[in-house]
């Protein structure tokens, strides 16, 4: 999910640097480690161009990377738009492993285990639960849930990703993954950067992360 | 309140176990999980699941082995087993079917399908449980009713036995009453009964016939009730006319007993009428000959004569056993049925034992004799 405006960090969030590399690089790394097909959700054509340019300057293998743009009819709904658009263009039952571009510390093993659970049930969402709260990212969203997402977007006025998770939970279409702490004891996979201070703090701790 | 359906999830992948457990718990099932077949078996007794959802490949004990164990134990064979297999894994499915698996789920599976299959199997399990419970209650009911019936039957049998005992005792006491008019009140009746029965046993009579003979023979002299005292109690020899009247005790006895539907009394009628008939036809009242004389009467005749010969009367001393046996022997084929005489001699030791057992210890003075003595 790279479509946010990132106003608090001064805009162009995917391109903000951490350890000399854009956040987009760190966000894509675990996906590439698992050799997954990658879809980058962007707000518009302009954002897409800037990210392509950034990727070209990195040494990442971009052969498995594609872009999707938010649909005009439901734009402005944040990550839900990107997820909906991805579901729409993929065959039913495809598993979407979703995280945000401002989450540079996602653990690939966590993604792998989330995927194994998602693959077992095919048609559900699988997200982590931390302190009795559902963490939307990283999470698994089956494209089989498209009709549910469409229903949610159509019938609920206050639309949010957490709201959608509650909707799925109420309809028993979600399983929680509580064993994340065995893989990522400090929950670094959930850490996201919203402000320059967040970035500075992480930069300061970065050598210790041994990434 | 309905008891929740209990599901045991068996999978070595803890993530999968936890996720299925979460989903099924949300559906209202009572769920527990195990990491392999062995652990599942350990949890069986505490959970008593309705459905076991098990993966195929697991360490320690795989799903097929678990399924075989469950389906071969009468206590767990009704638990529904769903085997999780890979898509198109025909080999595992065949193995699962041979092991008794009730259903299969392809991996990856759709949650609605999982729920539907669990629901379907749990219904079957509940139906089996219902039938088992129904059968158990039915068996308890039948057991209770059977016990009640046995109790009622026992009470009835006891009542019947009491009535029978009463009837037989009345027969005995009636026979004794008749005998009382005559000579003495000793054990004559008992001896006749037992001698006759013993002869009957060795003749080969069946148990029922023996019982009839035992009680019917006791009434052989019931007709003496109709004989006037002056003849019945006359100490000296009887005149021909008196003797002819005396002989009528057979006919009178039969008259007293005739027309009864009771087998004891019907037999007693024949014995009373014919126990003075003789094998050669020289007896009375009808002069019947040989086997025309009813068997019970032939048997009673020997018993009666032997007892009469060996018992002392006020006006004469009883004969010695040797003399009595000799008289019986002489009567073989003339007075008595020769076969019965042979039996009598064959069992003479037992006859003597009966005689010893029912020996008259002392003579009780006869009431009429007493009055005669006092008036003379």
XYZ file of C-alpha atoms in Angstrom:
587
model
C 0.000 0.000 0.000
C 1.856 3.046 -1.220
C -1.014 5.395 -1.993
C -1.059 7.525 1.146
C -0.286 11.235 0.945
C 2.123 11.098 3.875
C 1.458 14.700 4.905
C 2.873 14.261 8.424
C 6.210 13.133 7.067
C 6.272 15.819 4.399
C 4.756 13.857 1.459
C 6.292 11.199 -0.852
C 6.411 8.721 1.996
C 7.567 5.716 -0.129
C 10.588 7.717 -1.159
C 11.668 8.832 2.331
C 15.087 7.410 3.043
C 16.062 4.983 5.730
C 19.689 3.904 5.810
C 20.085 5.574 2.450
C 17.335 3.607 0.774
C 13.671 4.593 0.199
C 11.007 3.089 2.454
C 9.608 1.360 -0.660
C 12.825 -0.693 -0.836
C 12.467 -1.910 2.768
C 8.776 -2.603 2.280
C 9.359 -4.754 -0.808
C 12.318 -6.677 0.569
C 10.450 -9.392 2.514
C 8.111 -10.005 -0.455
C 11.053 -10.444 -2.742
C 12.680 -12.743 -0.204
C 9.620 -15.001 -0.468
C 9.584 -14.690 -4.253
C 6.004 -13.423 -4.284
C 4.318 -11.548 -7.107
C 4.089 -7.914 -6.061
C 1.384 -5.359 -6.707
C 2.107 -1.809 -5.554
C -1.067 0.116 -4.896
C -0.731 3.782 -5.803
C -3.088 6.708 -5.702
C -2.611 7.809 -9.316
C -0.452 7.763 -12.412
C 1.831 10.467 -11.036
C 2.678 8.495 -7.921
C 3.225 5.400 -10.014
C 5.794 7.203 -12.215
C 7.746 8.459 -9.255
C 7.917 4.979 -7.743
C 8.980 3.365 -11.002
C 11.745 5.874 -11.190
C 12.821 5.044 -7.644
C 12.783 1.293 -8.314
C 14.902 1.724 -11.386
C 17.553 3.361 -9.239
C 17.553 0.498 -6.773
C 19.175 -2.866 -7.361
C 15.901 -4.746 -6.782
C 14.587 -7.333 -9.202
C 11.528 -5.544 -10.577
C 10.359 -8.315 -12.914
C 7.653 -9.456 -10.500
C 6.454 -5.975 -9.587
C 3.275 -4.411 -10.980
C 1.224 -1.341 -10.113
C -2.456 -0.792 -9.495
C -4.150 2.573 -9.221
C -7.071 3.418 -6.955
C -10.358 3.209 -8.879
C -11.897 6.591 -9.477
C -15.353 5.501 -8.268
C -14.202 4.679 -4.735
C -11.085 6.729 -4.387
C -10.322 8.395 -1.071
C -11.048 5.293 1.014
C -7.399 4.722 1.885
C -6.001 1.183 1.676
C -9.464 -0.314 1.139
C -9.389 1.103 -2.403
C -6.112 -0.587 -3.184
C -7.227 -3.906 -1.736
C -10.528 -3.734 -3.613
C -8.779 -2.933 -6.877
C -6.352 -5.834 -6.422
C -9.154 -8.275 -5.616
C -11.010 -7.089 -8.677
C -8.186 -7.808 -11.076
C -7.111 -11.163 -9.586
C -8.792 -14.573 -9.828
C -11.061 -15.462 -6.884
C -9.168 -17.319 -4.176
C -5.902 -15.495 -4.787
C -4.290 -14.600 -1.501
C -3.208 -11.003 -1.036
C -0.438 -10.524 1.475
C -0.829 -6.874 2.347
C 1.418 -4.476 4.208
C 2.091 -0.744 4.075
C 4.999 1.045 2.518
C 5.742 2.699 5.859
C 6.373 -0.715 7.534
C 10.058 -1.301 6.861
C 10.582 -4.090 9.426
C 8.127 -6.741 8.250
C 9.491 -10.169 9.071
C 9.441 -12.489 6.004
C 8.878 -15.550 8.210
C 5.777 -13.902 9.627
C 4.531 -13.311 6.085
C 5.270 -16.929 5.262
C 3.325 -18.271 8.232
C 0.415 -15.944 7.600
C 0.379 -17.236 4.055
C 0.356 -20.877 5.147
C -2.715 -20.248 7.304
C -4.364 -18.236 4.542
C -3.618 -20.977 2.036
C -5.307 -23.497 4.304
C -8.591 -21.619 4.375
C -8.409 -19.881 0.964
C -11.421 -17.666 1.447
C -10.653 -15.851 4.685
C -8.635 -12.973 5.994
C -5.772 -13.748 8.371
C -4.443 -10.955 10.549
C -2.409 -10.723 13.736
C -3.948 -9.850 17.054
C -1.860 -7.726 19.383
C -3.065 -6.626 22.811
C -6.615 -7.681 21.861
C -6.463 -5.450 18.791
C -6.436 -6.644 15.218
C -3.408 -5.475 13.215
C -4.538 -5.019 9.598
C -0.968 -5.131 8.196
C 0.743 -7.324 7.492
C -2.253 -9.516 6.789
C -3.768 -11.937 4.335
C -6.878 -10.917 2.401
C -8.332 -13.509 0.071
C -9.736 -12.128 -3.160
C -12.735 -14.386 -2.397
C -13.702 -11.618 0.050
C -14.315 -9.105 -2.736
C -18.092 -9.270 -2.492
C -17.836 -8.703 1.268
C -15.580 -5.697 0.712
C -17.940 -4.357 -1.923
C -20.851 -4.832 0.453
C -18.934 -3.063 3.207
C -17.960 -0.156 0.979
C -21.534 0.190 -0.249
C -23.435 -0.098 3.007
C -21.231 1.492 5.636
C -20.780 5.232 5.868
C -17.701 5.287 8.132
C -15.401 3.132 6.096
C -11.987 2.131 7.371
C -9.709 -0.858 7.217
C -10.273 -1.614 10.902
C -13.987 -1.259 10.312
C -13.743 -3.814 7.526
C -11.854 -6.191 9.831
C -14.654 -5.861 12.378
C -17.137 -6.546 9.606
C -15.229 -9.707 8.586
C -14.893 -10.789 12.180
C -18.628 -10.369 12.775
C -19.272 -12.506 9.709
C -16.753 -15.110 10.832
C -14.609 -14.545 7.775
C -11.430 -13.817 9.653
C -8.952 -15.794 11.647
C -6.483 -14.250 13.974
C -2.838 -15.155 14.153
C -1.666 -14.962 17.742
C 1.629 -16.758 17.415
C 3.336 -13.819 15.716
C 5.282 -13.137 18.920
C 7.136 -16.443 18.488
C 8.483 -15.121 15.184
C 8.740 -11.427 15.896
C 8.849 -11.081 19.710
C 9.043 -7.269 19.673
C 6.375 -6.850 17.043
C 8.679 -4.908 14.755
C 6.683 -6.095 11.752
C 3.843 -3.814 12.866
C 6.033 -0.742 13.319
C 5.110 2.054 10.906
C 6.633 5.413 10.202
C 4.362 8.428 10.136
C 6.608 11.357 11.031
C 10.208 12.449 10.453
C 10.792 11.724 14.143
C 9.720 8.145 13.629
C 12.205 7.907 10.838
C 14.998 9.456 12.908
C 14.287 7.165 15.829
C 14.342 4.116 13.633
C 17.500 5.343 11.908
C 19.138 5.593 15.322
C 18.138 2.038 16.263
C 18.717 0.602 12.824
C 22.234 -0.800 13.322
C 20.891 -2.888 16.189
C 18.159 -4.359 14.025
C 20.657 -6.362 12.090
C 18.516 -6.225 8.981
C -29.903 -25.986 27.036
C -28.348 -28.012 24.218
C -24.912 -29.477 24.827
C -22.440 -27.950 22.348
C -21.068 -30.227 19.681
C -17.538 -31.228 20.552
C -14.816 -31.199 17.920
C -11.256 -32.391 18.257
C -8.883 -30.806 15.733
C -5.756 -32.841 15.057
C -2.970 -31.211 13.061
C 0.757 -30.914 13.589
C 0.716 -27.319 12.291
C -0.089 -25.220 15.314
C -1.114 -22.239 13.195
C -3.722 -24.338 11.428
C -4.885 -25.902 14.684
C -5.263 -22.505 16.326
C -7.098 -21.049 13.348
C -9.571 -23.922 13.024
C -10.082 -23.857 16.779
C -10.864 -20.121 16.597
C -13.271 -20.514 13.698
C -15.166 -23.428 15.205
C -15.315 -21.828 18.636
C -16.937 -18.801 17.030
C -19.486 -21.179 15.514
C -20.436 -22.350 18.994
C -18.618 -25.682 18.965
C -16.636 -26.908 21.949
C -13.205 -27.392 20.446
C -9.946 -28.889 21.581
C -6.867 -29.655 19.570
C -4.027 -32.126 19.420
C -0.724 -32.102 17.571
C -0.916 -35.722 16.383
C -2.939 -38.933 16.594
C -1.293 -40.042 19.806
C -2.101 -36.799 21.587
C -5.637 -36.970 20.195
C -6.157 -40.417 21.728
C -4.946 -39.086 25.070
C -7.523 -36.303 24.923
C -10.422 -38.533 23.869
C -11.578 -39.591 27.296
C -11.693 -36.050 28.665
C -13.288 -34.349 25.637
C -15.483 -37.179 24.298
C -15.716 -35.483 20.887
C -18.598 -35.864 18.465
C -16.341 -35.149 15.497
C -12.598 -35.531 14.950
C -11.089 -33.372 12.218
C -7.664 -34.757 11.469
C -4.831 -34.084 9.105
C -3.340 -37.070 7.304
C 0.405 -36.604 7.648
C 1.530 -36.041 11.215
C 4.483 -37.177 13.340
C 4.054 -39.880 16.058
C 0.703 -41.098 14.700
C -0.888 -40.149 11.389
C -4.560 -39.499 10.667
C -5.203 -42.890 9.045
C -3.909 -44.778 12.098
C -5.929 -42.534 14.396
C -9.012 -43.201 12.291
C -8.450 -46.980 12.384
C -8.117 -46.952 16.169
C -11.270 -44.864 16.610
C -13.337 -46.972 14.255
C -12.242 -50.287 15.759
C -13.222 -49.379 19.291
C -16.963 -49.812 20.038
C -16.799 -46.860 22.430
C -15.409 -44.453 19.809
C -16.643 -45.916 16.532
C -19.571 -43.482 16.348
C -17.314 -40.428 16.446
C -17.397 -38.794 13.012
C -13.945 -38.649 11.454
C -13.111 -36.083 8.789
C -9.764 -36.645 7.128
C -7.989 -33.623 5.688
C -6.243 -34.579 2.462
C -4.575 -32.829 -0.436
C -6.509 -32.152 -3.599
C -6.651 -35.218 -5.860
C -4.874 -37.329 -3.254
C -6.787 -40.437 -4.247
C -4.414 -42.824 -2.529
C -4.941 -41.210 0.869
C -8.691 -41.118 0.310
C -8.776 -44.847 -0.388
C -6.679 -45.492 2.716
C -9.015 -43.236 4.671
C -12.094 -45.072 3.446
C -10.537 -48.429 4.379
C -9.725 -47.023 7.823
C -13.384 -45.989 8.248
C -13.182 -42.225 7.689
C -16.651 -40.701 7.411
C -15.760 -37.702 5.285
C -12.917 -35.863 3.603
C -11.842 -32.286 3.247
C -9.516 -31.135 0.532
C -6.688 -28.867 1.545
C -7.007 -25.912 1.160
C -10.606 -25.986 2.194
C -13.447 -23.530 2.235
C -14.710 -22.722 5.686
C -18.416 -23.085 4.795
C -17.644 -26.598 3.568
C -15.823 -27.401 6.805
C -18.783 -26.162 8.845
C -21.280 -28.053 6.716
C -19.359 -31.304 6.995
C -18.940 -30.983 10.757
C -22.608 -30.169 11.109
C -23.608 -33.146 9.022
C -21.356 -35.575 10.887
C -22.278 -34.247 14.293
C -25.933 -34.790 13.397
C -25.158 -38.393 12.543
C -23.223 -38.775 15.781
C -26.063 -37.247 17.796
C -28.491 -39.605 16.070
C -26.286 -42.580 16.948
C -26.032 -41.340 20.529
C -29.805 -40.968 20.645
C -30.266 -44.509 19.379
C -27.734 -45.844 21.860
C -29.411 -43.986 24.688
C -32.832 -45.158 23.516
C -31.605 -48.738 23.339
C -30.054 -48.461 26.795
C -33.270 -47.088 28.257
C -35.249 -49.782 26.459
C -32.971 -52.468 27.845
C -33.293 -51.004 31.335
C -37.072 -50.946 30.957
C -37.148 -54.531 29.671
C -34.839 -55.578 32.506
C -37.106 -53.882 35.035
C -40.262 -55.368 33.516
C -38.614 -58.784 33.377
C -37.639 -58.484 37.031
C -41.219 -57.430 37.857
C -42.577 -60.335 35.859
C -40.196 -62.765 37.529
C -41.233 -61.394 40.898
C -44.908 -61.686 40.001
C -44.318 -65.151 38.617
C -42.490 -66.155 41.780
C -45.352 -64.873 43.932
C -47.792 -66.735 41.713
C -45.696 -69.877 41.901
C -45.534 -69.561 45.665
C -49.299 -69.118 45.846
C -49.786 -72.069 43.518
C -47.452 -74.199 45.575
C -49.330 -73.196 48.689
C -52.663 -74.176 47.118
C -51.138 -77.427 45.912
C -49.644 -78.145 49.324
C -52.994 -77.370 50.883
C -54.793 -79.697 48.489
C -52.320 -82.502 48.986
C -52.397 -82.072 52.723
C -56.174 -82.251 52.650
C -55.937 -85.466 50.628
C -53.545 -86.898 53.194
C -55.638 -85.800 56.120
C -58.807 -87.149 54.471
C -57.062 -90.482 53.979
C -55.946 -90.394 57.577
C -59.490 -89.601 58.720
C -60.740 -92.677 56.897
C -57.978 -94.809 58.335
C -58.672 -93.453 61.804
C -62.060 -95.122 61.786
C -60.444 -98.433 61.237
C -57.502 -99.636 63.192
C -54.925 -97.093 64.179
C -53.500 -93.693 63.403
C -49.909 -94.644 62.696
C -47.935 -94.116 59.546
C -49.907 -96.555 57.383
C -50.863 -93.860 54.880
C -47.281 -92.591 54.548
C -45.877 -96.078 54.129
C -48.399 -96.987 51.391
C -47.603 -93.739 49.607
C -43.863 -94.256 49.729
C -43.912 -97.968 48.925
C -46.113 -97.241 45.898
C -43.974 -94.348 44.758
C -40.791 -96.385 45.091
C -42.247 -99.220 43.029
C -43.432 -96.597 40.509
C -39.937 -95.138 40.229
C -38.416 -98.504 39.422
C -41.249 -99.266 37.041
C -40.145 -96.171 35.122
C -42.982 -93.754 35.816
C -42.347 -90.096 35.117
C -42.158 -87.517 37.875
C -45.663 -86.157 37.356
C -47.208 -89.646 37.459
C -45.176 -90.486 40.531
C -46.551 -87.479 42.370
C -50.107 -88.465 41.421
C -49.454 -92.025 42.571
C -47.991 -90.788 45.837
C -51.082 -88.831 46.854
C -53.746 -90.949 45.150
C -52.529 -94.214 46.728
C -53.055 -92.651 50.158
C -56.814 -92.609 49.500
C -57.087 -96.320 48.644
C -59.234 -97.107 51.696
C -61.310 -93.903 51.755
C -64.411 -96.070 51.139
C -64.131 -97.497 54.628
C -65.891 -94.332 55.729
C -69.081 -95.928 54.414
C -68.702 -99.274 56.194
C -70.738 -99.638 59.370
C -68.752 -99.691 62.613
C -70.041 -103.087 63.665
C -68.432 -104.615 60.600
C -65.395 -102.366 60.268
C -64.497 -102.655 63.943
C -65.528 -106.257 64.506
C -62.612 -107.967 66.245
C -63.522 -111.455 65.111
C -63.997 -113.049 61.725
C -66.646 -111.583 59.462
C -69.623 -113.559 58.216
C -70.068 -113.868 54.454
C -72.678 -111.136 54.473
C -70.447 -108.886 56.546
C -67.518 -109.632 54.272
C -69.598 -108.753 51.229
C -70.449 -105.446 52.851
C -66.812 -104.944 53.806
C -65.781 -105.460 50.166
C -68.053 -102.598 49.219
C -65.471 -100.120 50.609
C -63.867 -100.209 47.146
C -67.073 -99.133 45.406
C -67.920 -96.622 48.131
C -64.411 -95.127 47.824
C -64.836 -94.753 44.065
C -68.246 -93.150 44.605
C -66.771 -90.649 47.042
C -64.052 -89.695 44.562
C -65.840 -89.955 41.208
C -66.536 -87.013 38.920
C -63.505 -84.979 39.946
C -61.429 -83.089 37.392
C -58.432 -83.173 39.667
C -55.870 -85.655 38.414
C -55.005 -86.818 41.950
C -58.635 -87.628 42.715
C -59.282 -89.223 39.334
C -56.343 -91.559 39.929
C -57.451 -92.115 43.524
C -60.919 -93.190 42.288
C -59.342 -96.000 40.222
C -57.044 -97.046 43.046
C -59.894 -97.077 45.579
C -62.057 -99.177 43.230
C -59.454 -101.676 42.009
C -56.807 -102.094 44.698
C -58.363 -105.437 45.737
C -58.446 -106.831 42.214
C -56.074 -109.749 41.617
C -53.822 -110.505 38.626
C -55.611 -113.843 38.019
C -59.069 -112.214 38.086
C -60.093 -113.605 41.457
C -60.223 -110.178 43.135
C -63.094 -107.771 43.687
C -65.205 -105.751 43.003
C -65.146 -106.490 39.219
C -62.825 -109.449 38.942
C -60.580 -107.649 36.487
C -57.664 -109.644 35.235
C -54.022 -108.909 34.450
C -53.184 -105.626 32.793
C -56.870 -104.662 32.716
C -56.391 -103.731 36.354
C -55.154 -100.139 36.338
C -51.388 -99.923 37.005
C -51.711 -97.610 40.017
C -54.165 -100.070 41.609
C -51.772 -102.973 40.940
C -48.922 -101.079 42.553
C -51.017 -100.014 45.556
C -52.219 -103.576 45.998
C -48.705 -104.879 46.680
C -47.905 -101.939 48.972
C -51.174 -102.361 50.886
C -50.868 -106.126 51.365
C -47.207 -105.914 52.420
C -47.999 -103.203 54.959
C -51.062 -105.053 56.262
C -49.033 -108.245 56.685
C -46.166 -106.567 58.521
C -48.236 -104.349 60.806
C -49.580 -105.554 64.134
C -53.287 -105.115 64.769
C -55.034 -105.198 68.135
C -56.386 -108.633 67.376
C -53.259 -110.091 65.745
C -49.510 -109.653 65.647
C -47.872 -108.633 62.396
C -46.074 -111.343 60.414
C -42.306 -111.503 60.231
C -40.699 -109.900 57.218
C -39.695 -113.303 55.854
C -43.277 -114.499 56.064
C -44.584 -111.342 54.469
C -42.068 -111.523 51.622
C -42.948 -115.152 51.090
C -46.650 -114.340 50.823
C -45.886 -111.609 48.301
C -43.670 -114.001 46.342
C -46.395 -116.615 46.360
C -48.821 -114.065 45.027
C -46.618 -113.395 41.932
C -48.780 -113.891 38.869
C -51.859 -114.870 40.908
C -52.572 -112.036 43.283
C -50.027 -109.538 41.990
C -48.626 -108.304 38.719
C -45.499 -110.492 38.311
C -43.384 -107.634 36.972
C -44.283 -105.506 39.955
C -43.439 -108.311 42.334
C -40.029 -108.613 40.663
C -39.490 -104.906 41.142
C -40.670 -105.174 44.749
C -38.051 -107.794 45.507
C -35.395 -105.909 43.637
C -35.963 -102.914 45.885
C -36.779 -104.713 49.104
C -33.891 -103.031 50.946
C -35.356 -99.634 50.133
C -38.837 -100.872 51.053
C -37.478 -101.865 54.437
C -35.844 -98.486 54.856
C -39.236 -96.823 54.339
C -40.795 -99.199 56.796
C -38.106 -98.326 59.327
C -38.479 -94.620 58.686
C -42.254 -94.669 59.160
C -42.376 -97.258 61.899
C -45.364 -97.008 64.233
C -43.667 -96.279 67.562
C -46.689 -97.081 69.685
C -50.291 -97.892 69.137
C -52.725 -95.164 69.978
C -55.837 -96.673 71.466
C -58.665 -96.453 69.031
C -61.502 -94.235 70.162
C -64.153 -96.784 69.251
C -62.196 -99.546 70.843
C -61.873 -97.473 73.985
C -65.606 -96.922 74.079
C -66.182 -100.622 73.398
C -63.780 -101.592 76.143
C -65.315 -99.199 78.638
C -68.877 -100.231 77.794
C -68.197 -103.955 77.933
